[in-house]
C-alpha cells in the first residue's frame, strides 16, 4: 500500500524522477521520428506498458525477487543530516525507530522522490541483459521487438544488443555495409519507440581464447564444455560503458578483431559468448574497486551493473522443439542434465523449421556457465515480445513444465511460438537405498525447507522398511522421497510422496519444476515416451502408479499442489492429494474410444478412504 503523500510531494517526486530519467538526453544529438499519435487501434504507449506488466500476473515471491534485483538499495549508514531517535519503552513492540531527515537549518532542500514512486517509475539499480536479434525482420516485426526492449528498459533492464541477419551469408562482397545498415535500422526503431540507442560498428571482441584459458578452471563441470571462441579486454568495453552511462542502448554489429587487428564479421553467437564472459569479469572488477552505494542515500548514478541478468534470443522460429510436445517448444530446460538428451531426441525435420535451435541452445549453455546462477536465458519468437516482460518479472516459463501432461497437451496457450526458458540447472539423480543417502545433507535440506527439527533415528528407521526411491537435485538442493506404504489388509502398497523439499536459496530458480518433472517420470508418468528424461532413473520404462501425498490444510504450497494433482480431499487438518497413473488412464481411454471415462470408475470406488486410512497412520518425522 502506498503511504500517505500529499499532491505537492508526489508532483515534486515525479518531477525529480523525470529529471533523472532524461538527464543524459543531450549526451548525443540525433534526430528521431516522433512517436505515432495514440488512437483506438493503438493505445497510448504508457497504457500498453502498464497492461503488459499486469498480464504477467506476478506472485508475491516474484515481486519480491524483482525488487531485490532492481529496487532500492538498503541504507548502509545514515547521512549527516539524519539523527537517530533513542529507542524508548514507548515504542510499540515490533516497531522500528523513526529516523528524522530534517536538517538543523531551515534551508529548503530539493524534492526527493518517494521510495515507492522511485521503485515503480524508475528502478534505482539498473541491470543489463544480452540480446541477440536474429533477423531478418520486417519493419512491423522489428517495431514490435524494439517496443518490448524499450519496456524492459523502463523496468530497469538495459539491453546490450548484438545484431544478426541469417540472410546475409558471410563472405559477401557488401556484407559489412549490409550489417551496418541492419544495425542502424534497429537503432532507428528503438528511437522511434522513445528510447535512445547508439550503434557500435567497431569490433568489441577479439578472436581466439584467452591466454589463461588453458590453465583456468572451466566454469562448468561438464568435460565437454568449451570456452568461447572470442575474448574481451577491459578496455574493449569502453564503447558499451559510454553508451550505458549516457542512457543509451548499445546496438553492436557482429565484428571481431583477428590476430592481425583486422575487423572481420563473425557469428553473432561468438560475440555474445565473449561479451557474457567479459562483462561478468568486468563487473567483478568494478565491485572489487568500489561499492554501488556508499552513503545509504538513493543512488541515481549513471553506472549500470554489467553482469548480464538475462540472455534473450529473439528470432523467427521460437524456442527449442521438444519430442515430448510433438515439436512444440520446450517450456523449461535444465541445461546441466538435459543438454545432451535434447541433441539425441532432436528430430531431423526440425533442422528445416528451427535451423538455429541447437546453436542457440549451445549459446545459452556457454553464457549461463559464466552468468550468475539466478540468471536465465529465453528463446522467443518475434510474435511473443510481451513474454520478455513476464520473464523479467517472474523469471519463469510462460507455462509451468511441471503441470500435468494432459493439461499441457490441451493448453491453448501453447503454440509453436511459445518461448523456451533455459536455466543452468542442476544434475538429477535417483537413489534406491537408504545407504546411498547423504544423511547430513538430507537432514539440512529437510530442516531448512520445513523449518522444523527432524527426528532422525525414527525417520531413517522407517525409510529402511518403506523406501521406494529418492530423487536428489544437485548437491541436495532439493529432494523428493517416495515410499511404499502397505495396508494391514494385505492389499497393493500405495506410492506415497513422503517428503518434497527444496532449499530456500533455490526456490524460484527452477529447481522445484525440475524436481517435480523427475518425480513425474519416476512415478505416475512412468511408461510414456515423454518420461524418458535423463534423470538417472528408469528412463520411462515401466508402469505408472498412482502417487499419493498429504499436506496441512493451511500450507501455502497447496495452491501449487492443486494445479499438479488429479484431485484432493479434506481429512480434518490435512488435505490428501493424488495423481493418477497416466498410462493406465490412457489405455482405458483408448479402449473406450469416443465413450470416454465416467466421473468415477469401478476401480476408483473406495480408494480414497483406503488411502486416507493408510496415510493418516503414517507417523510424523519431526520432533
Coordinates of C-alpha atoms in Angstrom, one line a residue:
X1 CA 0.0 0.0 0.0
X2 CA 1.4 3.4 -1.0
X3 CA 2.0 5.6 2.1
X4 CA 0.1 8.9 2.5
X5 CA 1.7 11.5 0.3
X6 CA 0.2 15.0 -0.3
X7 CA -0.2 16.0 -4.0
X8 CA 2.6 18.6 -4.0
X9 CA 5.1 16.0 -2.7
X10 CA 4.0 13.5 -5.4
X11 CA 4.3 16.1 -8.1
X12 CA 7.8 17.1 -6.8
X13 CA 8.9 13.5 -6.7
X14 CA 7.7 12.8 -10.2
X15 CA 9.5 15.9 -11.4
X16 CA 12.7 14.7 -9.8
X17 CA 12.2 11.3 -11.5
X18 CA 11.7 12.8 -14.9
X19 CA 14.8 14.9 -14.4
X20 CA 16.8 11.8 -13.6
X21 CA 15.4 9.8 -16.5
X22 CA 16.3 12.4 -19.1
X23 CA 19.4 14.0 -17.5
X24 CA 21.6 12.4 -20.3
X25 CA 19.1 13.4 -23.1
X26 CA 21.6 15.7 -24.8
X27 CA 24.5 13.4 -24.4
X28 CA 24.2 12.6 -28.1
X29 CA 22.3 14.6 -30.6
X30 CA 20.4 12.5 -33.1
X31 CA 17.2 13.2 -34.9
X32 CA 14.4 10.7 -34.5
X33 CA 10.9 10.5 -35.7
X34 CA 8.0 11.5 -33.4
X35 CA 6.1 8.5 -31.9
X36 CA 2.7 7.8 -33.5
X37 CA -0.3 9.5 -32.1
X38 CA -2.4 7.2 -29.9
X39 CA -5.7 6.0 -31.4
X40 CA -8.4 3.5 -30.7
X41 CA -6.4 0.8 -32.5
X42 CA -3.1 1.7 -30.8
X43 CA -3.4 2.6 -27.1
X44 CA -1.1 5.2 -25.6
X45 CA 2.4 3.7 -25.0
X46 CA 2.2 4.2 -21.2
X47 CA -1.1 2.3 -21.1
X48 CA 0.3 -0.5 -23.3
X49 CA 3.3 -0.7 -21.0
X50 CA 1.1 -0.9 -17.8
X51 CA -1.1 -3.6 -19.4
X52 CA 2.0 -5.6 -20.4
X53 CA 3.0 -5.7 -16.7
X54 CA -0.4 -6.6 -15.4
X55 CA -0.7 -9.5 -17.8
X56 CA 2.4 -11.1 -16.2
X57 CA 0.3 -11.7 -13.0
X58 CA 3.3 -12.0 -10.8
X59 CA 3.1 -13.7 -7.4
X60 CA 4.3 -12.1 -4.2
X61 CA 7.5 -14.0 -4.4
X62 CA 8.0 -12.9 -8.0
X63 CA 7.5 -9.3 -7.0
X64 CA 10.0 -9.6 -4.1
X65 CA 12.6 -11.2 -6.3
X66 CA 12.2 -8.4 -8.9
X67 CA 12.5 -5.7 -6.3
X68 CA 15.6 -7.5 -4.8
X69 CA 17.3 -7.2 -8.2
X70 CA 16.0 -3.7 -9.3
X71 CA 14.6 -2.0 -6.2
X72 CA 16.2 0.5 -3.9
X73 CA 19.4 -0.5 -2.2
X74 CA 19.2 -0.7 1.6
X75 CA 20.6 2.1 3.6
X76 CA 24.1 1.3 4.8
X77 CA 24.7 4.3 7.1
X78 CA 22.8 7.5 7.9
X79 CA 23.5 10.7 6.1
X80 CA 25.0 13.7 8.0
X81 CA 21.5 15.2 8.2
X82 CA 20.0 12.1 9.8
X83 CA 19.8 11.6 13.5
X84 CA 18.6 8.5 15.3
X85 CA 16.0 8.9 17.9
X86 CA 16.6 6.9 21.1
X87 CA 14.7 3.8 21.4
X88 CA 12.4 4.1 24.4
X89 CA 9.9 1.8 26.0
X90 CA 7.1 3.9 24.5
X91 CA 7.8 2.4 21.0
X92 CA 5.4 -0.5 20.4
X93 CA 6.9 -3.9 20.1
X94 CA 7.8 -4.7 16.6
X95 CA 8.1 -1.1 15.6
X96 CA 11.3 0.5 14.2
X97 CA 12.9 3.6 15.5
X98 CA 12.0 6.7 13.4
X99 CA 14.7 8.5 11.5
X100 CA 14.4 12.2 11.3
X101 CA 15.6 13.6 7.9
X102 CA 15.1 17.3 8.8
X103 CA 18.1 19.5 8.6
X104 CA 19.1 21.6 11.6
X105 CA 18.8 24.6 9.3
X106 CA 15.8 26.0 7.6
X107 CA 17.4 25.8 4.1
X108 CA 14.8 24.3 1.6
X109 CA 16.1 21.0 0.2
X110 CA 15.5 19.8 -3.3
X111 CA 12.4 17.5 -3.5
X112 CA 13.4 13.9 -3.2
X113 CA 11.4 11.1 -4.9
X114 CA 9.3 8.9 -2.7
X115 CA 10.9 5.5 -2.4
X116 CA 7.7 3.8 -3.6
X117 CA 7.4 6.1 -6.6
X118 CA 11.1 5.7 -7.3
X119 CA 10.9 1.9 -7.3
X120 CA 7.9 1.9 -9.6
X121 CA 8.7 4.5 -12.1
X122 CA 12.5 4.3 -12.4
X123 CA 14.3 1.5 -10.7
X124 CA 17.4 2.8 -9.0
X125 CA 19.6 -0.2 -9.7
X126 CA 19.9 -0.8 -13.4
X127 CA 20.9 -4.2 -14.8
X128 CA 22.0 -5.4 -18.2
X129 CA 20.8 -8.2 -20.5
X130 CA 22.4 -9.6 -23.6
X131 CA 20.1 -9.7 -26.5
X132 CA 20.5 -11.4 -29.8
X133 CA 18.2 -10.0 -32.5
X134 CA 18.3 -12.7 -35.2
X135 CA 16.7 -11.4 -38.3
X136 CA 15.7 -10.7 -40.9
X137 CA 12.6 -9.0 -39.7
X138 CA 10.0 -6.8 -41.4
X139 CA 9.6 -3.2 -40.3
X140 CA 6.5 -4.1 -38.3
X141 CA 8.1 -7.1 -36.7
X142 CA 11.2 -5.0 -35.7
X143 CA 8.9 -2.3 -34.3
X144 CA 7.2 -4.9 -32.0
X145 CA 10.6 -6.2 -30.8
X146 CA 12.0 -2.8 -30.1
X147 CA 8.9 -1.8 -28.2
X148 CA 9.4 -4.7 -25.9
X149 CA 13.0 -3.9 -25.3
X150 CA 12.1 -0.3 -24.5
X151 CA 9.6 -1.6 -22.0
X152 CA 12.3 -3.7 -20.4
X153 CA 14.5 -0.6 -20.1
X154 CA 11.7 1.2 -18.2
X155 CA 11.7 -1.7 -15.8
X156 CA 15.4 -1.4 -15.2
X157 CA 16.8 -4.0 -17.6
X158 CA 19.0 -2.3 -20.2
X159 CA 19.6 -4.4 -23.4
X160 CA 23.1 -4.8 -24.9
X161 CA 22.0 -5.9 -28.4
X162 CA 24.0 -7.9 -30.9
X163 CA 22.7 -7.9 -34.5
X164 CA 22.4 -11.0 -36.7
X165 CA 20.9 -11.4 -40.1
X166 CA 20.6 -15.0 -41.3
X167 CA 20.1 -14.0 -45.0
X168 CA 23.5 -12.2 -45.1
X169 CA 25.9 -15.0 -45.7
X170 CA 29.5 -14.5 -44.5
X171 CA 31.9 -13.6 -47.3
X172 CA 29.6 -11.5 -49.4
X173 CA 31.1 -8.5 -51.1
X174 CA 28.9 -5.9 -49.4
X175 CA 28.3 -7.8 -46.1
X176 CA 29.9 -5.1 -43.9
X177 CA 27.7 -2.4 -45.4
X178 CA 24.6 -4.5 -45.1
X179 CA 25.3 -5.4 -41.4
X180 CA 25.9 -1.7 -40.6
X181 CA 22.6 -0.9 -42.3
X182 CA 20.8 -3.5 -40.2
X183 CA 22.4 -2.1 -37.1
X184 CA 21.2 1.4 -37.9
X185 CA 17.8 0.1 -38.7
X186 CA 17.5 -1.3 -35.2
X187 CA 18.8 1.9 -33.7
X188 CA 16.2 3.9 -35.6
X189 CA 13.4 1.7 -34.5
X190 CA 14.4 1.9 -30.8
X191 CA 14.5 5.7 -31.0
X192 CA 11.0 5.7 -32.6
X193 CA 9.8 3.9 -29.6
X194 CA 11.0 6.6 -27.3
X195 CA 14.4 5.3 -26.2
X196 CA 17.9 6.3 -27.2
X197 CA 20.3 3.9 -28.8
X198 CA 23.9 4.0 -30.0
X199 CA 25.3 2.0 -32.9
X200 CA 28.6 0.3 -32.2
X201 CA 30.1 -0.9 -35.5
X202 CA 33.7 -1.3 -34.3
X203 CA 34.9 -4.6 -33.0
X204 CA 34.3 -5.1 -29.3
X205 CA 35.6 -8.7 -29.1
X206 CA 38.8 -10.4 -30.1
X207 CA 39.1 -13.8 -31.9
X208 CA 40.7 -16.6 -30.0
X209 CA 40.6 -17.8 -26.4
X210 CA 42.3 -16.0 -23.6
X211 CA 45.8 -16.9 -22.8
X212 CA 44.9 -18.2 -19.3
X213 CA 42.2 -20.5 -20.6
X214 CA 44.5 -23.5 -20.7
X215 CA 45.3 -23.2 -17.0
X216 CA 42.0 -21.8 -15.7
X217 CA 39.3 -23.9 -14.1
X218 CA 36.3 -24.2 -16.5
X219 CA 33.1 -22.6 -15.2
X220 CA 31.2 -25.8 -16.0
X221 CA 31.8 -29.2 -14.5
X222 CA 30.9 -30.7 -17.9
X223 CA 34.0 -32.1 -19.5
X224 CA 32.6 -31.3 -23.0
X225 CA 32.3 -27.6 -22.2
X226 CA 34.4 -25.4 -24.4
X227 CA 35.1 -21.7 -23.7
X228 CA 34.0 -19.0 -26.1
X229 CA 35.9 -18.5 -29.4
X230 CA 36.3 -14.9 -28.5
X231 CA 37.5 -12.8 -25.6
X232 CA 37.4 -9.3 -24.3
X233 CA 39.9 -7.0 -22.6
X234 CA 38.5 -4.4 -20.1
X235 CA 39.3 -1.6 -22.5
X236 CA 37.2 -3.2 -25.2
X237 CA 34.0 -2.5 -23.1
X238 CA 34.6 1.3 -23.2
X239 CA 32.0 1.9 -26.0
X240 CA 29.4 -0.1 -24.2
X241 CA 30.1 1.6 -20.9
X242 CA 29.9 5.0 -22.6
X243 CA 26.5 4.2 -24.1
X244 CA 25.1 2.9 -20.9
X245 CA 26.3 5.9 -18.9
X246 CA 24.6 8.2 -21.4
X247 CA 21.3 6.3 -21.0
X248 CA 21.6 4.7 -24.5
X249 CA 21.0 1.1 -25.6
X250 CA 24.2 -0.2 -27.3
X251 CA 23.5 -1.9 -30.6
X252 CA 26.5 -3.9 -31.7
X253 CA 27.5 -5.2 -35.1
X254 CA 28.9 -8.7 -35.2
X255 CA 32.5 -7.8 -35.9
X256 CA 35.7 -9.1 -34.2
X257 CA 39.4 -8.3 -34.3
X258 CA 41.6 -11.1 -35.7
X259 CA 45.2 -11.7 -34.9
X260 CA 46.2 -9.1 -37.4
X261 CA 43.9 -6.5 -35.8
X262 CA 41.6 -6.5 -38.8
X263 CA 37.8 -6.2 -38.1
X264 CA 36.1 -9.2 -39.6
X265 CA 32.5 -10.4 -39.5
X266 CA 31.9 -13.4 -37.2
X267 CA 28.9 -15.3 -35.9
X268 CA 26.8 -13.2 -33.5
X269 CA 26.9 -16.2 -31.1
X270 CA 30.7 -15.7 -30.8
X271 CA 30.3 -12.0 -30.0
X272 CA 27.6 -12.7 -27.3
X273 CA 29.5 -15.5 -25.7
X274 CA 32.6 -13.3 -25.4
X275 CA 30.6 -10.4 -24.1
X276 CA 28.9 -12.6 -21.4
X277 CA 32.3 -13.7 -20.1
X278 CA 33.9 -10.3 -20.4
X279 CA 31.0 -8.3 -18.8
X280 CA 30.9 -10.7 -15.9
X281 CA 34.6 -10.3 -15.3
X282 CA 34.5 -6.5 -15.7
X283 CA 31.6 -6.3 -13.2
X284 CA 33.6 -8.3 -10.7
X285 CA 36.5 -5.9 -11.0
X286 CA 34.1 -3.0 -10.6
X287 CA 32.7 -4.4 -7.4
X288 CA 36.2 -5.0 -6.1
X289 CA 37.1 -1.3 -6.6
X290 CA 34.1 0.4 -5.2
X291 CA 30.7 -0.2 -3.6
X292 CA 27.5 0.6 -5.5
X293 CA 26.0 2.5 -2.6
X294 CA 28.3 4.4 -0.1
X295 CA 26.2 6.7 1.9
X296 CA 22.8 5.0 2.2
X297 CA 21.0 7.6 0.0
X298 CA 19.1 6.8 -3.1
X299 CA 21.7 6.1 -5.8
X300 CA 20.8 7.7 -9.1
X301 CA 24.2 7.2 -10.6
X302 CA 24.8 6.5 -14.3
X303 CA 26.6 3.3 -13.6
X304 CA 24.9 0.1 -14.8
X305 CA 25.7 -3.3 -13.4
X306 CA 27.5 -5.0 -16.3
X307 CA 26.7 -8.5 -15.1
X308 CA 24.1 -9.9 -17.5
X309 CA 21.0 -10.8 -15.7
X310 CA 19.3 -12.3 -18.8
X311 CA 20.2 -13.7 -22.2
X312 CA 17.4 -13.1 -24.7
X313 CA 17.5 -14.7 -28.2
X314 CA 14.8 -13.2 -30.4
X315 CA 14.3 -15.0 -33.7
X316 CA 11.6 -16.0 -36.2
X317 CA 11.4 -19.7 -35.0
X318 CA 10.8 -19.5 -31.3
X319 CA 12.2 -22.0 -28.8
X320 CA 13.7 -25.5 -29.0
X321 CA 11.3 -28.1 -30.3
X322 CA 10.5 -30.9 -27.9
X323 CA 9.9 -34.6 -28.7
X324 CA 7.5 -34.7 -25.7
X325 CA 5.3 -31.9 -27.2
X326 CA 5.1 -33.1 -30.8
X327 CA 7.5 -30.5 -32.0
X328 CA 6.1 -27.7 -29.9
X329 CA 8.9 -25.9 -27.9
X330 CA 10.4 -27.0 -24.6
X331 CA 9.0 -24.8 -21.8
X332 CA 11.9 -25.1 -19.3
X333 CA 15.3 -26.6 -19.9
X334 CA 17.7 -27.9 -17.3
X335 CA 20.9 -27.5 -19.3
X336 CA 23.0 -29.4 -16.8
X337 CA 21.0 -32.6 -17.2
X338 CA 19.1 -32.2 -20.4
X339 CA 21.6 -30.7 -22.9
X340 CA 22.8 -34.0 -24.4
X341 CA 19.4 -35.6 -24.3
X342 CA 17.9 -32.7 -26.4
X343 CA 20.5 -33.3 -29.0
X344 CA 19.7 -37.1 -29.1
X345 CA 16.0 -36.5 -29.4
X346 CA 16.1 -33.7 -32.0
X347 CA 14.1 -34.7 -35.0
X348 CA 15.9 -34.2 -38.3
X349 CA 12.8 -32.5 -39.7
X350 CA 13.3 -29.7 -37.2
X351 CA 16.5 -28.6 -38.8
X352 CA 14.3 -27.1 -41.5
X353 CA 11.7 -25.5 -39.3
X354 CA 14.1 -24.5 -36.5
X355 CA 17.6 -24.3 -38.1
X356 CA 19.3 -22.4 -35.4
X357 CA 17.7 -24.1 -32.4
X358 CA 20.7 -26.2 -31.4
X359 CA 23.3 -23.4 -32.0
X360 CA 21.2 -21.1 -29.8
X361 CA 20.9 -23.9 -27.2
X362 CA 24.7 -24.1 -27.2
X363 CA 25.0 -20.3 -26.9
X364 CA 22.7 -20.3 -23.8
X365 CA 24.8 -23.1 -22.2
X366 CA 28.0 -21.2 -22.7
X367 CA 26.7 -17.8 -21.5
X368 CA 24.9 -19.2 -18.4
X369 CA 28.1 -21.0 -17.4
X370 CA 29.6 -17.6 -16.7
X371 CA 26.5 -15.7 -15.6
X372 CA 25.1 -15.8 -12.0
X373 CA 23.1 -18.9 -11.1
X374 CA 20.0 -16.7 -10.8
X375 CA 20.3 -15.7 -14.4
X376 CA 18.3 -17.3 -17.2
X377 CA 18.1 -17.4 -21.0
X378 CA 14.9 -17.1 -23.1
X379 CA 14.5 -18.1 -26.7
X380 CA 11.5 -16.3 -28.1
X381 CA 9.8 -15.6 -31.4
X382 CA 9.2 -12.1 -32.6
X383 CA 5.5 -13.0 -32.2
X384 CA 5.8 -13.1 -28.4
X385 CA 7.5 -9.9 -27.4
X386 CA 5.3 -9.4 -24.3
X387 CA 6.7 -12.6 -22.9
X388 CA 10.0 -10.8 -22.3
X389 CA 8.4 -8.7 -19.6
X390 CA 6.8 -11.7 -18.0
X391 CA 10.2 -13.4 -18.0
X392 CA 11.9 -10.4 -16.4
X393 CA 9.4 -10.1 -13.6
X394 CA 8.7 -13.7 -12.8
X395 CA 11.9 -15.5 -14.2
X396 CA 9.6 -18.4 -15.0
X397 CA 8.4 -20.1 -18.2
X398 CA 5.2 -18.9 -19.8
X399 CA 3.5 -22.2 -18.8
X400 CA 4.9 -24.4 -16.0
X401 CA 6.6 -27.6 -17.3
X402 CA 5.6 -29.5 -14.2
X403 CA 1.8 -29.2 -14.9
X404 CA 0.1 -32.5 -15.8
X405 CA 1.0 -33.6 -19.3
X406 CA -2.7 -33.9 -20.4
X407 CA -3.2 -30.3 -19.3
X408 CA -0.2 -29.1 -21.2
X409 CA -1.3 -31.0 -24.3
X410 CA -4.7 -29.3 -24.3
X411 CA -3.4 -25.9 -23.3
X412 CA -4.4 -23.4 -26.0
X413 CA -1.6 -21.0 -24.8
X414 CA 1.0 -23.5 -26.1
X415 CA 1.9 -22.7 -29.7
X416 CA 4.9 -23.1 -32.0
X417 CA 5.9 -19.6 -30.8
X418 CA 5.8 -20.3 -27.0
X419 CA 9.1 -19.2 -25.6
X420 CA 11.7 -21.6 -24.1
X421 CA 13.2 -20.7 -20.8
X422 CA 16.7 -22.1 -20.1
X423 CA 18.5 -22.4 -16.7
X424 CA 21.9 -23.6 -15.9
X425 CA 20.1 -26.1 -13.7
X426 CA 21.3 -29.0 -11.6
X427 CA 22.1 -32.6 -12.1
X428 CA 19.3 -35.0 -11.2
X429 CA 19.9 -38.5 -9.6
X430 CA 17.7 -41.3 -8.3
X431 CA 18.7 -43.2 -5.2
X432 CA 17.1 -46.5 -4.3
X433 CA 18.8 -47.3 -1.0
X434 CA 18.9 -45.5 2.3
X435 CA 22.7 -46.3 2.4
X436 CA 23.1 -44.1 -0.7
X437 CA 21.6 -41.0 1.0
X438 CA 24.0 -38.4 2.5
X439 CA 22.1 -38.1 5.8
X440 CA 23.9 -35.0 6.9
X441 CA 22.9 -33.1 3.7
X442 CA 19.5 -34.5 3.6
X443 CA 18.8 -33.5 7.2
X444 CA 20.0 -30.0 6.5
X445 CA 17.7 -29.8 3.4
X446 CA 14.6 -31.1 5.2
X447 CA 15.1 -28.9 8.3
X448 CA 15.8 -25.7 6.3
X449 CA 12.9 -26.4 4.0
X450 CA 10.3 -27.2 6.6
X451 CA 11.9 -25.1 9.4
X452 CA 11.4 -28.0 11.9
X453 CA 13.7 -30.4 13.7
X454 CA 13.9 -33.8 12.2
X455 CA 13.6 -36.9 14.3
X456 CA 16.5 -38.5 12.5
X457 CA 16.5 -42.0 14.1
X458 CA 12.8 -42.6 13.7
X459 CA 12.7 -41.2 10.2
X460 CA 15.5 -43.3 8.7
X461 CA 14.4 -46.4 10.5
X462 CA 11.0 -46.1 8.8
X463 CA 12.7 -45.4 5.4
X464 CA 14.8 -48.7 5.8
X465 CA 11.5 -50.6 5.6
X466 CA 9.4 -48.5 3.2
X467 CA 11.7 -46.6 0.8
X468 CA 11.0 -46.8 -2.9
X469 CA 13.3 -44.1 -4.3
X470 CA 14.7 -40.7 -3.6
X471 CA 15.2 -38.1 -6.3
X472 CA 18.0 -35.6 -5.5
X473 CA 18.6 -32.3 -7.3
X474 CA 22.2 -31.1 -7.3
X475 CA 24.1 -31.3 -4.1
X476 CA 20.9 -31.8 -2.0
X477 CA 19.4 -28.5 -3.2
X478 CA 16.1 -30.4 -3.4
X479 CA 14.8 -33.9 -2.9
X480 CA 11.6 -36.0 -3.3
X481 CA 11.3 -39.1 -1.1
X482 CA 8.8 -41.7 -2.2
X483 CA 7.8 -44.7 -0.1
X484 CA 5.7 -47.9 -0.5
X485 CA 3.0 -47.8 2.2
X486 CA 1.3 -51.2 2.8
X487 CA -2.1 -51.7 4.5
X488 CA -2.9 -54.3 7.1
X489 CA -5.4 -55.9 4.7
X490 CA -2.5 -57.1 2.6
X491 CA -3.6 -55.0 -0.5
X492 CA -1.2 -53.5 -3.0
X493 CA 1.0 -50.9 -1.3
X494 CA 0.4 -47.3 -2.3
X495 CA 3.1 -45.0 -3.7
X496 CA 3.4 -42.2 -1.1
X497 CA 5.3 -38.9 -1.5
X498 CA 6.7 -38.7 2.0
X499 CA 8.8 -35.5 1.6
X500 CA 9.2 -32.9 -1.2
X501 CA 11.7 -30.3 -0.2
X502 CA 13.8 -27.5 -1.9
X503 CA 16.3 -25.3 -0.1
X504 CA 15.0 -21.7 0.3
X505 CA 18.0 -20.4 -1.6
X506 CA 16.9 -22.5 -4.7
X507 CA 13.2 -21.6 -4.5
X508 CA 12.4 -19.6 -7.6
X509 CA 15.4 -20.8 -9.7
X510 CA 13.6 -23.6 -11.5
X511 CA 14.7 -26.4 -9.1
X512 CA 11.1 -27.1 -8.0
X513 CA 9.9 -27.7 -11.5
X514 CA 13.0 -29.8 -12.4
X515 CA 12.4 -31.9 -9.3
X516 CA 8.7 -32.4 -9.9
X517 CA 9.2 -33.4 -13.6
X518 CA 11.7 -36.0 -12.5
X519 CA 9.1 -37.2 -9.9
X520 CA 6.5 -37.5 -12.6
X521 CA 8.8 -39.5 -14.8
X522 CA 9.6 -42.0 -12.0
X523 CA 6.1 -42.5 -10.6
X524 CA 2.7 -41.6 -12.1
X525 CA 4.1 -40.7 -15.5
X526 CA 6.1 -43.8 -16.0
X527 CA 5.6 -45.8 -19.2
X528 CA 5.1 -42.8 -21.5
X529 CA 7.8 -42.0 -24.1
X530 CA 7.9 -38.4 -22.9
X531 CA 9.0 -39.7 -19.5
X532 CA 12.3 -40.9 -20.8
X533 CA 14.2 -38.0 -19.4
X534 CA 17.9 -38.2 -18.3
X535 CA 17.3 -38.3 -14.5
X536 CA 19.2 -41.5 -13.7
X537 CA 16.0 -43.5 -13.2
X538 CA 14.0 -46.0 -15.2
X539 CA 14.2 -44.0 -18.4
X540 CA 10.4 -44.1 -18.9
X541 CA 10.2 -47.9 -18.9
X542 CA 7.6 -49.5 -16.6
X543 CA 4.1 -49.0 -15.4
X544 CA 3.0 -45.8 -13.8
X545 CA 1.4 -45.9 -10.3
X546 CA -0.9 -43.5 -8.5
X547 CA 1.0 -41.1 -6.4
X548 CA -0.5 -40.0 -3.1
X549 CA 0.6 -37.4 -0.5
X550 CA -0.7 -35.2 2.2
X551 CA -0.3 -31.6 3.2
X552 CA -1.6 -29.5 6.1
X553 CA -4.8 -27.6 5.0
X554 CA -3.2 -24.2 5.8
X555 CA 0.0 -24.9 3.8
X556 CA 0.6 -22.0 1.4
X557 CA 2.1 -24.5 -1.1
X558 CA -1.3 -26.2 -1.6
X559 CA -2.2 -23.9 -4.4
X560 CA 0.8 -25.3 -6.3
X561 CA -0.3 -28.9 -5.4
X562 CA -3.8 -28.2 -6.6
X563 CA -2.6 -27.4 -10.1
X564 CA -0.5 -30.5 -10.4
X565 CA -2.7 -33.2 -8.8
X566 CA -5.5 -35.1 -10.3
X567 CA -7.7 -34.4 -7.2
X568 CA -7.7 -33.8 -3.4
X569 CA -9.9 -34.5 -0.4
X570 CA -10.0 -32.9 3.0
X571 CA -9.0 -35.0 6.1
X572 CA -9.5 -32.8 9.0
X573 CA -6.4 -30.7 9.4
X574 CA -4.9 -32.3 6.3
X575 CA -5.5 -32.3 2.6
X576 CA -4.9 -35.6 0.7
X577 CA -3.7 -35.2 -2.9
X578 CA -3.2 -37.8 -5.6
X579 CA -2.0 -38.1 -9.2
X580 CA -3.5 -40.9 -11.3
X581 CA -1.2 -43.2 -13.2
X582 CA -1.2 -41.7 -16.6
X583 CA -0.5 -44.8 -18.7
X584 CA -3.5 -46.7 -17.2
X585 CA -5.8 -43.8 -17.9
X586 CA -4.5 -43.5 -21.5
X587 CA -5.1 -47.2 -22.1
X588 CA -8.6 -47.1 -20.7
X589 CA -9.5 -44.0 -22.8
X590 CA -8.2 -45.8 -25.9
X591 CA -10.2 -48.9 -25.1
X592 CA -13.5 -47.0 -24.6
X593 CA -13.0 -44.8 -27.7
X594 CA -15.5 -42.0 -28.0
X595 CA -17.5 -43.1 -25.0
X596 CA -14.8 -41.6 -22.7
X597 CA -14.4 -42.1 -18.9
X598 CA -17.1 -41.7 -16.4
X599 CA -16.7 -39.4 -13.4
X600 CA -15.9 -42.4 -11.0
X601 CA -14.8 -45.7 -12.4
X602 CA -15.4 -49.0 -10.7
X603 CA -11.8 -49.4 -9.8
X604 CA -11.8 -45.9 -8.2
X605 CA -14.6 -46.6 -5.7
X606 CA -13.4 -46.9 -2.1
X607 CA -9.8 -46.0 -2.9
X608 CA -9.9 -42.5 -1.2
X609 CA -11.0 -44.0 2.1
X610 CA -8.3 -46.7 1.7
X611 CA -5.6 -44.1 1.0
X612 CA -6.8 -41.9 3.9
X613 CA -6.7 -44.8 6.3
X614 CA -3.1 -45.6 5.4
X615 CA -1.8 -42.0 5.2
X616 CA -3.4 -40.9 8.5
X617 CA -1.4 -43.6 10.3
X618 CA 2.0 -42.5 8.9
X619 CA 4.0 -41.1 11.9
X620 CA 5.4 -37.6 11.9
X621 CA 9.1 -37.2 11.0
X622 CA 9.5 -34.2 13.3
X623 CA 10.4 -33.8 17.0

